[in-house]
Amino acid sequence: MLNANAFELDYLPDPADPKARLALALCREAASINMATYAVISYFRVFETYFQGYAREIKDWLNANCPLVADRQAKEVFDRLKATEPNIGDYLHSACRSAAAHGKIGSQTVIDPDDPEDERRLTQDLPLIRAMAIKLTEEILGIQTTSTVYREHLYELAGFKPLFTQEALEAFAGGLACPEGQSVDLPIVNIGLSGKPPFAALSGLEPVHLQAVVGGAKVAFRRPDGLVEFHVLLDIKNERLEFEIERDLVLFDDGSPEAMEVAASAMEFRKFYYLNGKLRVVDTETGELLARKDAFVPVNLIVRPEGFDLEIKRYRDTAEHRRELGRYRWRARVSPNNVSYSMDGVSRPAQASQRSDSPARA
């Protein structure tokens, strides 16, 4: 699949808590290390930022939480260790963390840098240690992972939800329609795509219709000239912005050149939306981001950008043709014996009609 978007950083955690900031830095450090020995030490320092170095608390927490791990690789490590280690928390702390951090002669387990078996064992156990460090930063220190942010997708309707009353939001969350007597003041919006300049066809759209549905509301936005309508479902219950490109972007042709220019601009939007575009709904007046979606991934079709380009050119050529026609002034004179017409003041005789009541033709 062709991706027309450059790399975009959608989520960057910036915790204020010093423990959380240090844990995040240690996780980042550990992820960048290509030696399992030092990665294990860095990940265990994450545990120590919260438990302040108390080994027993760390072991107890690992024993309680390792069975809950969701990461596939980490779960495979847990299942393997469970078959041989009665106390996985103690094993991870003593045989991995302490063995990697200390070099005391006579210790039960010491990591020897010249012994490839030691590095191989730590490498095999590392996915579980990494998953548990991430679990602690997220569930205890409050730093969400990118996958959690993506799974919850609360950003899709983040700007629209404050426009509704709390009573309405509670009804939506419960799978109900909006209670009677509620009102919402929707702004004029621009519809665009992340990383792309504004589309003239989809700028300054006014809210013209709001329909309450179970769990949310359907909204119709329209250009002031009536040439474009944009329909969207605010599925507040499921935290989703629902938009179907072939159904919810509606164009109208009033015969003007502007209608074809708008159609060309809308076709540009379609092109880049199909090329994994990320939909954005922005308040025209304030520039506030009201809603956004992740990259659109077309299913069961092949996207041909050159086909869109041909359509865009056809619309623009039609717009120019209509402008050319608009530059001419057509006039007709009818007499019982003949018909003549003039264009821009140049009179040209027409062939005599065989019927005296024939209509004028230009």
C-alpha atoms as one frame of an Amber mdcrd trajectory, in Angstrom:
protein
   0.000   0.000   0.000   1.363   3.388  -1.004   1.705   5.753   1.935   1.718
   9.427   1.023   2.265  10.685   4.576   5.610  11.512   6.110   6.471  10.285
   9.608   4.218  11.930  12.134   4.573  11.796  15.916   0.999  11.685  17.233
   1.718  10.984  20.890   4.614  12.085  23.100   4.131  11.589  26.863   5.432
  14.383  29.069   4.732  13.405  32.707   5.210  15.957  35.475   5.942  13.379
  38.208   9.755  12.998  38.646   9.412   9.233  39.172   7.402   8.874  35.992
   9.867  10.994  33.992  12.815   8.928  35.233  11.011   5.651  34.531  10.197
   6.811  31.013  13.822   7.792  30.413  15.056   4.421  31.696  12.606   2.534
  29.460  13.845   4.543  26.489  17.461   3.860  27.453  16.846   0.127  27.848
  15.068  -0.092  24.481  18.080   1.474  22.746  20.681  -0.910  24.234  21.709
  -3.838  22.059  23.186  -5.903  24.920  20.741  -7.865  27.045  22.889  -7.538
  30.180  22.662  -3.758  30.332  19.068  -3.675  29.065  18.010  -5.888  31.992
  19.710  -3.545  34.454  17.985  -0.475  32.957  14.564  -2.106  33.006  15.007
  -3.112  36.656  15.923   0.462  37.471  12.388   1.272  36.297  11.013  -0.931
  39.073  13.354   0.701  41.567  12.106   4.209  40.742   8.736   3.245  42.205
   9.681   0.657  44.848  12.796   2.615  45.816  15.061  -0.433  45.669  13.138
  -2.762  47.995  13.838  -6.158  46.424  11.035  -7.993  48.259   8.385  -5.544
  47.016   9.689  -5.829  43.472   9.590  -9.634  43.584   6.088  -9.683  45.053
   4.828  -7.266  42.395   6.390  -9.380  39.619   4.808 -12.561  40.993   1.400
 -10.884  41.132   1.558  -9.282  37.676   3.555 -11.618  35.434   0.533 -13.941
  34.983  -1.449 -10.942  33.685   0.971 -10.056  30.889  -0.702  -9.557  27.489
   2.311  -9.223  25.177   2.639 -12.414  23.114   6.419 -12.784  23.407   6.357
 -11.982  27.119   3.596 -14.534  27.685   5.682 -17.192  25.943   8.591 -16.414
  28.288   6.289 -16.579  31.320   4.849 -19.936  30.260   8.366 -21.329  29.753
   9.646 -20.103  33.115   6.518 -21.238  34.958   7.385 -24.830  34.078  10.757
 -24.657  35.885  10.693 -21.684  38.287   8.353 -21.824  41.311   9.082 -18.151
  42.121   9.370 -16.180  38.888   9.727 -12.822  40.678  12.720 -14.101  42.625
  14.226 -15.648  39.476  13.939 -12.427  37.447  15.394 -10.326  40.259  18.170
 -12.682  41.377  19.180 -14.634  38.273  18.689 -11.742  35.861  18.926  -8.338
  37.559  21.428  -9.142  40.374  23.463 -11.498  38.221  23.816  -8.784  35.571
  24.538  -5.957  38.020  26.996  -7.672  40.386  30.191  -9.669  40.029  30.582
 -11.200  43.451  32.672 -14.361  43.296  30.797 -17.277  44.799  27.340 -15.944
  44.012  24.848 -18.497  42.788  24.496 -16.721  39.431  26.915 -14.238  37.852
  26.774 -13.047  34.259  30.063 -13.723  32.474  30.504 -11.458  29.412  32.661
 -14.138  27.770  30.031 -16.823  28.164  27.538 -16.641  25.265  25.080 -18.818
  27.174  24.615 -16.083  29.777  23.815 -13.449  27.161  21.514 -15.900  25.356
  19.574 -16.655  28.551  19.074 -12.982  29.357  18.040 -12.303  25.759  15.401
 -15.015  26.005  14.040 -13.640  29.290  14.225  -9.981  28.290  10.740  -9.733
  26.619   9.042 -10.541  29.951  11.194  -8.058  31.887  10.538  -5.356  29.286
   6.783  -6.006  29.290   6.627  -5.792  33.089   8.582  -2.521  33.148   6.176
  -1.047  30.596   3.207  -2.355  32.594   4.477  -0.588  35.719   5.027   2.738
  33.930   1.523   2.596  32.479  -0.627   1.171  35.260   1.150   2.651  38.275
   2.990   5.714  36.996   0.249   6.687  34.530   2.243   6.850  31.280   0.102
   5.377  28.531   1.764   3.444  25.748   1.126   4.289  22.119  -0.793   1.034
  21.685  -3.115   1.940  24.565  -3.742   5.408  23.131  -4.495   3.813  19.761
  -6.765   1.172  21.304  -8.820   3.695  23.300  -8.807   6.264  20.444 -10.176
   8.958  22.760  -8.643  11.566  20.460 -11.206  10.906  17.714 -13.914  13.038
  19.348 -11.890  14.942  21.949 -12.859  18.394  20.636 -16.518  17.648  19.948
 -17.420  16.119  23.318 -17.075  19.341  25.371 -19.707  20.941  23.108 -22.369
  18.618  24.541 -23.832  18.832  28.028 -22.780  16.330  30.674 -26.318  14.936
  30.688 -26.126  14.273  26.963 -22.681  12.637  27.245 -23.893  10.340  30.012
 -26.873   9.336  27.889 -24.621   8.617  24.902 -22.235   6.565  27.043 -25.186
   4.474  28.190 -26.236   3.766  24.624 -29.183   6.149  24.723 -30.260   9.062
  22.550 -29.797  12.653  23.657 -32.450  13.728  26.206 -35.002  16.295  25.101
 -34.278  19.952  25.705 -30.538  19.672  25.131 -28.718  22.097  22.839 -25.293
  22.130  21.246 -23.513  24.997  19.507 -21.504  23.457  16.671 -18.845  25.645
  15.025 -18.047  26.254  11.368 -15.384  23.731  10.416 -12.611  22.967   7.964
 -12.238  19.366   6.834  -8.669  18.428   5.996  -5.943  15.807   6.128  -2.880
  15.698   8.319   0.184  17.118   6.574  -1.808  18.583   3.670  -2.717  22.219
   2.954  -6.396  23.214   3.317  -8.825  22.056   0.655 -10.891  24.945  -0.705
 -13.906  22.697  -1.237 -14.004  21.701   2.433 -13.219  24.984   4.167 -15.769
  27.033   6.067 -18.480  24.373   6.242 -21.494  25.404   8.303 -23.494  22.989
  10.490 -26.942  22.705   8.892 -28.430  19.566  10.412 -28.064  17.691  13.703
 -29.834  14.391  14.293 -29.824  12.586  17.628 -29.163   8.844  17.351 -28.501
   6.105  19.869 -25.097   6.761  21.400 -24.346   9.987  19.565 -25.378  12.362
  16.803 -25.286  12.693  13.019 -24.132  16.065  11.724 -24.314  17.589   8.252
 -21.958  20.457   7.353 -22.437  22.490   4.159 -20.576  25.124   2.180 -22.357
  28.499   2.178 -22.817  28.210  -1.609 -24.415  24.772  -1.207 -21.916  22.989
  -3.459 -20.628  20.532  -0.816 -22.106  18.640   2.101 -20.030  16.659   4.579
 -21.880  14.129   6.737 -20.367  12.560   9.841 -21.525  10.393  12.751 -20.274
  11.368  16.208 -20.410   7.917  17.843 -19.729   9.139  21.360 -20.613   5.826
  22.987 -17.782   4.065  21.132 -15.483   7.121  20.877 -15.565   6.968  17.088
 -15.820   9.518  14.300 -17.621   7.636  11.514 -17.116   8.858   7.950 -17.583
   6.968   4.669 -15.812   8.704   1.786 -18.115   7.388  -0.973 -21.313   8.185
   0.924 -20.716  11.126   3.230 -18.966  13.595   0.906 -21.721  14.929  -1.357
 -21.177  17.375  -4.247 -23.760  19.502  -6.095 -23.394  20.992  -9.590 -25.251
  24.254 -10.270 -23.730  24.630 -13.733 -21.170  27.228 -12.675 -17.379  27.170
 -13.138 -17.066  27.342  -9.348 -18.916  24.033  -9.024 -16.256  22.322 -11.134
 -13.400  23.965  -9.202 -14.981  22.724  -5.978 -15.333  19.249  -7.506 -11.628
  19.295  -8.439 -10.658  20.289  -4.896 -12.908  17.571  -3.452 -11.295  15.033
  -5.778  -7.870  16.061  -4.466  -9.173  15.397  -0.966 -10.425  11.968  -2.086
  -7.077  11.140  -3.645  -5.019  11.859  -0.554  -7.627  10.325   1.750  -7.348
   7.045  -0.155  -3.546   7.345   0.099  -3.750   6.664   3.848  -4.960  10.159
   4.687  -5.616  11.102   8.325  -8.899  12.973   8.580  -8.955  16.180  10.643
 -11.931  18.363  11.611 -10.857  21.851  12.726 -12.792  24.817  14.099 -12.511
  27.415  11.331 -12.486  30.392  13.700 -10.173  29.159  16.481  -8.088  26.537
  14.683  -8.889  24.041  17.457  -8.684  20.385  16.451 -12.166  18.966  17.062
 -11.652  15.429  15.790  -9.135  13.288  13.960  -8.860   9.751  12.677  -5.969
   7.414  12.062  -4.744   6.725   8.552  -7.465   5.442   6.226  -6.623   1.999
   4.845  -8.624   1.052   1.713  -9.749  -2.572   1.600 -10.234  -4.751  -1.495
  -9.255  -2.107  -4.007  -6.199  -0.770  -5.803  -5.603   2.966  -5.529  -4.352
   4.606  -8.737  -3.272   8.221  -8.044  -3.017   8.920 -11.773  -6.699   8.122
 -12.132  -7.558  10.780  -9.564  -5.271  13.232 -11.377  -7.143  12.673 -14.648
 -10.456  13.367 -12.903  -9.061  16.533 -11.300  -7.879  17.755 -14.715 -11.258
  16.958 -16.281 -13.077  19.006 -13.640 -10.714  21.952 -14.093 -10.978  21.798
 -17.872 -14.759  21.834 -17.522 -14.532  24.842 -15.200 -12.447  26.709 -17.793
 -14.853  25.751 -20.546 -17.745  27.158 -18.545 -15.811  30.371 -17.985 -15.209
  30.652 -21.723 -18.899  30.271 -22.403 -19.649  32.906 -19.780 -17.495  35.439
 -21.613 -19.787  35.410 -24.662 -23.059  37.308 -24.939 -25.559  35.469 -27.092
 -28.380  37.349 -28.812 -30.912  36.195 -31.380 -33.195  38.037 -33.838 -36.187
  36.290 -35.269 -38.228  37.422 -38.271 -40.887  35.555 -40.270 -38.337  34.652
 -42.954 -35.020  34.048 -41.173 -33.118  33.695 -37.903 -29.774  35.306 -37.115
 -27.569  35.345 -34.027 -24.649  37.399 -32.798 -21.838  36.629 -30.404 -19.794
  39.434 -28.816 -21.308  41.849 -31.267 -20.282  39.918 -34.412 -23.445  39.255
 -36.410 -23.658  35.983 -38.306 -26.552  34.966 -40.576 -28.234  31.658 -39.896
 -29.712  29.392 -42.510 -33.338  30.286 -43.219 -35.814  28.128 -41.469 -38.343
  26.178 -43.475 -41.014  27.057 -40.887 -41.902  30.534 -39.856 -42.524  29.406
 -36.289 -39.155  27.617 -35.791 -37.452  28.407 -32.430 -34.143  30.223 -32.336
 -31.047  27.968 -32.071 -27.659  29.134 -30.888
